[in-house]
């Protein structure tokens, strides 16, 4: 089972109800949106972890801010708006995951799911801390694999599965991350990301 599928199964039931209520959606619509958003987040993290310094930084964040947390308590912190610090700071986490590409991710998710851009942005902010807590759990339960190389391998495989599975999540990941249209996310895309932050960027 992929990481995305595993986490998706853990979010069924009460967590899904809470998220749908928070966003004012019916559970079916919320479920569809979560199914599209999770592969996007996982795949983007896979991109970050593909660079050694990215994997190291991500591992540090998991160990420092997200270790030992369960998904239910993180969801409670995020939805309740109370405390949680860095572990529940969805906006901050998204900034690291997408590197200033959040608006593109929010817009893409909105177009793919029929949500409003504000709802898709809110959903990503709710899910980002949950994804981080889930990954921290995975790394601590993985024993000897709890290093940057193990994390890079884990997320690299996940990104590959997301891309191969296609669907809304895979298509979203490709469109959000591939800035130069060559089908790959590389150095030229990073340069474009930088120039996009300076200009208005296309909507």
CSV table of C-alpha atoms in Angstrom, one decimal:
chain,number,residue,atom,x,y,z
A,1,UNK,CA,0.0,0.0,0.0
A,2,UNK,CA,1.3,3.4,-0.9
A,3,UNK,CA,1.8,6.1,1.8
A,4,UNK,CA,-1.0,8.1,0.2
A,5,UNK,CA,-3.4,5.2,0.4
A,6,UNK,CA,-2.4,4.4,3.9
A,7,UNK,CA,-3.0,7.9,5.1
A,8,UNK,CA,-6.2,8.2,3.2
A,9,UNK,CA,-7.6,5.1,4.9
A,10,UNK,CA,-6.6,6.6,8.3
A,11,UNK,CA,-8.6,9.8,7.5
A,12,UNK,CA,-11.9,8.0,6.8
A,13,UNK,CA,-14.7,8.3,9.4
A,14,UNK,CA,-14.4,11.0,12.1
A,15,UNK,CA,-11.5,12.9,10.6
A,16,UNK,CA,-13.2,13.2,7.2
A,17,UNK,CA,-16.4,14.4,8.9
A,18,UNK,CA,-14.4,17.0,10.8
A,19,UNK,CA,-12.7,18.3,7.7
A,20,UNK,CA,-15.9,18.4,5.6
A,21,UNK,CA,-17.6,20.4,8.4
A,22,UNK,CA,-14.7,22.8,8.6
A,23,UNK,CA,-14.8,23.4,4.9
A,24,UNK,CA,-18.6,23.4,4.6
A,25,UNK,CA,-18.6,20.4,2.1
A,26,UNK,CA,-20.5,17.2,2.0
A,27,UNK,CA,-18.3,14.2,3.0
A,28,UNK,CA,-18.2,12.8,-0.5
A,29,UNK,CA,-16.9,16.1,-1.9
A,30,UNK,CA,-14.4,16.4,0.9
A,31,UNK,CA,-13.2,12.8,0.4
A,32,UNK,CA,-12.6,13.5,-3.3
A,33,UNK,CA,-10.7,16.7,-2.6
A,34,UNK,CA,-8.5,14.9,0.0
A,35,UNK,CA,-7.9,12.1,-2.5
A,36,UNK,CA,-6.5,14.7,-4.9
A,37,UNK,CA,-4.6,16.8,-2.4
A,38,UNK,CA,-2.7,14.0,-0.6
A,39,UNK,CA,-0.8,12.7,-3.7
A,40,UNK,CA,0.1,16.4,-4.5
A,41,UNK,CA,1.6,16.9,-1.1
A,42,UNK,CA,3.4,13.6,-1.0
A,43,UNK,CA,4.8,14.0,-4.5
A,44,UNK,CA,5.9,17.6,-3.8
A,45,UNK,CA,7.7,16.3,-0.6
A,46,UNK,CA,9.3,13.6,-2.8
A,47,UNK,CA,10.7,16.4,-5.1
A,48,UNK,CA,12.1,18.2,-2.0
A,49,UNK,CA,13.7,15.0,-0.6
A,50,UNK,CA,15.3,14.2,-4.0
A,51,UNK,CA,18.1,16.7,-3.1
A,52,UNK,CA,20.3,15.6,-0.2
A,53,UNK,CA,20.0,18.9,1.6
A,54,UNK,CA,16.2,18.8,1.1
A,55,UNK,CA,16.0,15.4,2.6
A,56,UNK,CA,18.1,16.4,5.5
A,57,UNK,CA,16.1,19.5,6.2
A,58,UNK,CA,12.8,17.6,6.0
A,59,UNK,CA,14.1,14.9,8.3
A,60,UNK,CA,15.1,17.6,10.8
A,61,UNK,CA,11.7,19.2,10.7
A,62,UNK,CA,10.0,15.8,11.2
A,63,UNK,CA,12.2,14.9,14.2
A,64,UNK,CA,12.0,18.4,15.8
A,65,UNK,CA,8.4,19.4,15.2
A,66,UNK,CA,6.3,16.4,14.3
A,67,UNK,CA,7.7,13.4,16.1
A,68,UNK,CA,5.4,11.5,18.5
A,69,UNK,CA,2.2,13.1,17.3
A,70,UNK,CA,-0.9,11.2,16.3
A,71,UNK,CA,-3.0,12.3,13.4
A,72,UNK,CA,-6.1,12.8,15.5
A,73,UNK,CA,-4.4,15.3,17.9
A,74,UNK,CA,-2.8,17.2,15.0
A,75,UNK,CA,-6.1,17.5,13.3
A,76,UNK,CA,-7.6,18.7,16.5
A,77,UNK,CA,-4.9,21.4,16.8
A,78,UNK,CA,-5.3,22.5,13.2
A,79,UNK,CA,-9.1,22.7,13.3
A,80,UNK,CA,-9.3,24.1,16.8
A,81,UNK,CA,-6.9,26.8,15.9
A,82,UNK,CA,-5.4,26.4,19.4
A,83,UNK,CA,-1.6,26.0,19.8
A,84,UNK,CA,0.2,23.2,18.2
A,85,UNK,CA,3.1,25.5,17.3
A,86,UNK,CA,5.1,24.5,14.3
A,87,UNK,CA,3.4,21.1,14.2
A,88,UNK,CA,0.1,22.6,13.3
A,89,UNK,CA,1.3,25.6,11.2
A,90,UNK,CA,-0.2,24.5,7.9
A,91,UNK,CA,0.7,27.7,6.1
A,92,UNK,CA,4.3,27.5,7.2
A,93,UNK,CA,4.6,23.9,6.2
A,94,UNK,CA,3.1,24.5,2.8
A,95,UNK,CA,5.7,27.3,2.2
A,96,UNK,CA,8.4,24.7,2.7
A,97,UNK,CA,6.7,22.0,0.6
A,98,UNK,CA,5.9,24.2,-2.4
A,99,UNK,CA,8.6,26.8,-2.1
A,100,UNK,CA,6.5,29.8,-3.0
A,101,UNK,CA,4.4,27.8,-5.4
A,102,UNK,CA,1.4,27.5,-3.1
A,103,UNK,CA,-1.0,29.6,-5.2
A,104,UNK,CA,-0.4,27.4,-8.2
A,105,UNK,CA,-1.1,24.3,-6.0
A,106,UNK,CA,-4.2,25.9,-4.6
A,107,UNK,CA,-5.5,27.0,-8.0
A,108,UNK,CA,-4.8,23.6,-9.6
A,109,UNK,CA,-6.5,21.7,-6.7
A,110,UNK,CA,-9.5,24.1,-7.0
A,111,UNK,CA,-9.8,23.5,-10.7
A,112,UNK,CA,-9.4,19.7,-10.4
A,113,UNK,CA,-11.9,19.3,-7.6
A,114,UNK,CA,-14.4,22.1,-8.1
A,115,UNK,CA,-13.6,23.7,-4.8
A,116,UNK,CA,-13.2,27.4,-4.4
A,117,UNK,CA,-9.5,28.5,-4.3
A,118,UNK,CA,-9.9,29.6,-0.7
A,119,UNK,CA,-11.4,26.1,0.3
A,120,UNK,CA,-8.6,24.3,-1.6
A,121,UNK,CA,-6.0,26.5,0.2
A,122,UNK,CA,-7.7,25.8,3.5
A,123,UNK,CA,-7.7,22.0,2.8
A,124,UNK,CA,-4.0,22.0,2.0
A,125,UNK,CA,-3.3,23.9,5.2
A,126,UNK,CA,-5.2,21.3,7.2
A,127,UNK,CA,-3.6,18.3,5.4
A,128,UNK,CA,0.0,19.5,5.5
A,129,UNK,CA,0.6,19.1,9.2
A,130,UNK,CA,-1.2,15.7,9.1
A,131,UNK,CA,1.1,14.5,6.3
A,132,UNK,CA,4.1,15.6,8.3
A,133,UNK,CA,2.9,13.8,11.5
A,134,UNK,CA,2.2,10.7,9.4
A,135,UNK,CA,5.7,10.8,7.9
A,136,UNK,CA,7.3,11.3,11.3
A,137,UNK,CA,5.4,8.2,12.5
A,138,UNK,CA,6.6,6.2,9.5
A,139,UNK,CA,10.2,7.2,10.0
A,140,UNK,CA,10.2,6.3,13.7
A,141,UNK,CA,8.5,3.0,13.1
A,142,UNK,CA,11.0,2.2,10.3
A,143,UNK,CA,13.8,1.5,12.7
A,144,UNK,CA,17.2,1.8,11.0
A,145,UNK,CA,15.8,3.7,8.0
A,146,UNK,CA,15.3,6.8,10.1
A,147,UNK,CA,17.9,8.8,8.2
A,148,UNK,CA,17.8,11.3,5.3
A,149,UNK,CA,18.7,8.6,2.8
A,150,UNK,CA,15.8,6.4,4.0
A,151,UNK,CA,13.4,9.3,3.9
A,152,UNK,CA,14.5,10.3,0.4
A,153,UNK,CA,14.0,6.7,-0.7
A,154,UNK,CA,10.6,6.4,0.9
A,155,UNK,CA,9.3,9.7,-0.7
A,156,UNK,CA,11.0,9.0,-4.0
A,157,UNK,CA,9.1,5.7,-4.3
A,158,UNK,CA,5.9,7.5,-3.3
A,159,UNK,CA,6.3,10.2,-5.9
A,160,UNK,CA,6.9,7.6,-8.5
A,161,UNK,CA,3.7,5.8,-7.5
A,162,UNK,CA,1.7,9.0,-7.6
A,163,UNK,CA,3.1,9.8,-11.0
A,164,UNK,CA,2.4,6.3,-12.4
A,165,UNK,CA,-1.1,6.2,-10.9
A,166,UNK,CA,-2.0,9.3,-12.8
A,167,UNK,CA,-5.5,10.4,-12.0
A,168,UNK,CA,-6.2,13.8,-10.5
A,169,UNK,CA,-3.4,13.7,-8.0
A,170,UNK,CA,-0.7,12.7,-10.5
A,171,UNK,CA,-1.9,15.2,-13.1
A,172,UNK,CA,-1.9,18.0,-10.4
A,173,UNK,CA,1.6,17.1,-9.3
A,174,UNK,CA,2.9,17.3,-12.8
A,175,UNK,CA,1.2,20.6,-13.6
A,176,UNK,CA,2.2,22.3,-10.3
A,177,UNK,CA,5.8,21.2,-10.3
A,178,UNK,CA,6.7,21.3,-14.0
A,179,UNK,CA,7.1,25.0,-14.7
A,180,UNK,CA,8.9,24.7,-18.1
A,181,UNK,CA,6.6,22.2,-19.6
A,182,UNK,CA,9.2,19.5,-20.3
A,183,UNK,CA,7.5,16.9,-18.2
A,184,UNK,CA,10.3,16.9,-15.6
A,185,UNK,CA,10.9,19.0,-12.5
A,186,UNK,CA,14.5,20.2,-12.7
A,187,UNK,CA,16.9,23.1,-12.3
A,188,UNK,CA,15.2,25.2,-15.0
A,189,UNK,CA,11.9,24.8,-13.1
A,190,UNK,CA,13.6,26.1,-9.9
A,191,UNK,CA,14.8,29.1,-11.8
A,192,UNK,CA,11.3,29.7,-13.2
A,193,UNK,CA,9.9,29.4,-9.6
A,194,UNK,CA,12.3,32.1,-8.5
A,195,UNK,CA,11.4,34.4,-11.4
A,196,UNK,CA,7.7,33.7,-10.8
A,197,UNK,CA,8.0,35.0,-7.3
A,198,UNK,CA,9.2,38.3,-8.7
A,199,UNK,CA,6.6,38.7,-11.4
A,200,UNK,CA,2.9,38.3,-11.2
A,201,UNK,CA,2.9,34.9,-12.8
A,202,UNK,CA,0.1,33.5,-15.0
A,203,UNK,CA,-3.1,32.4,-13.4
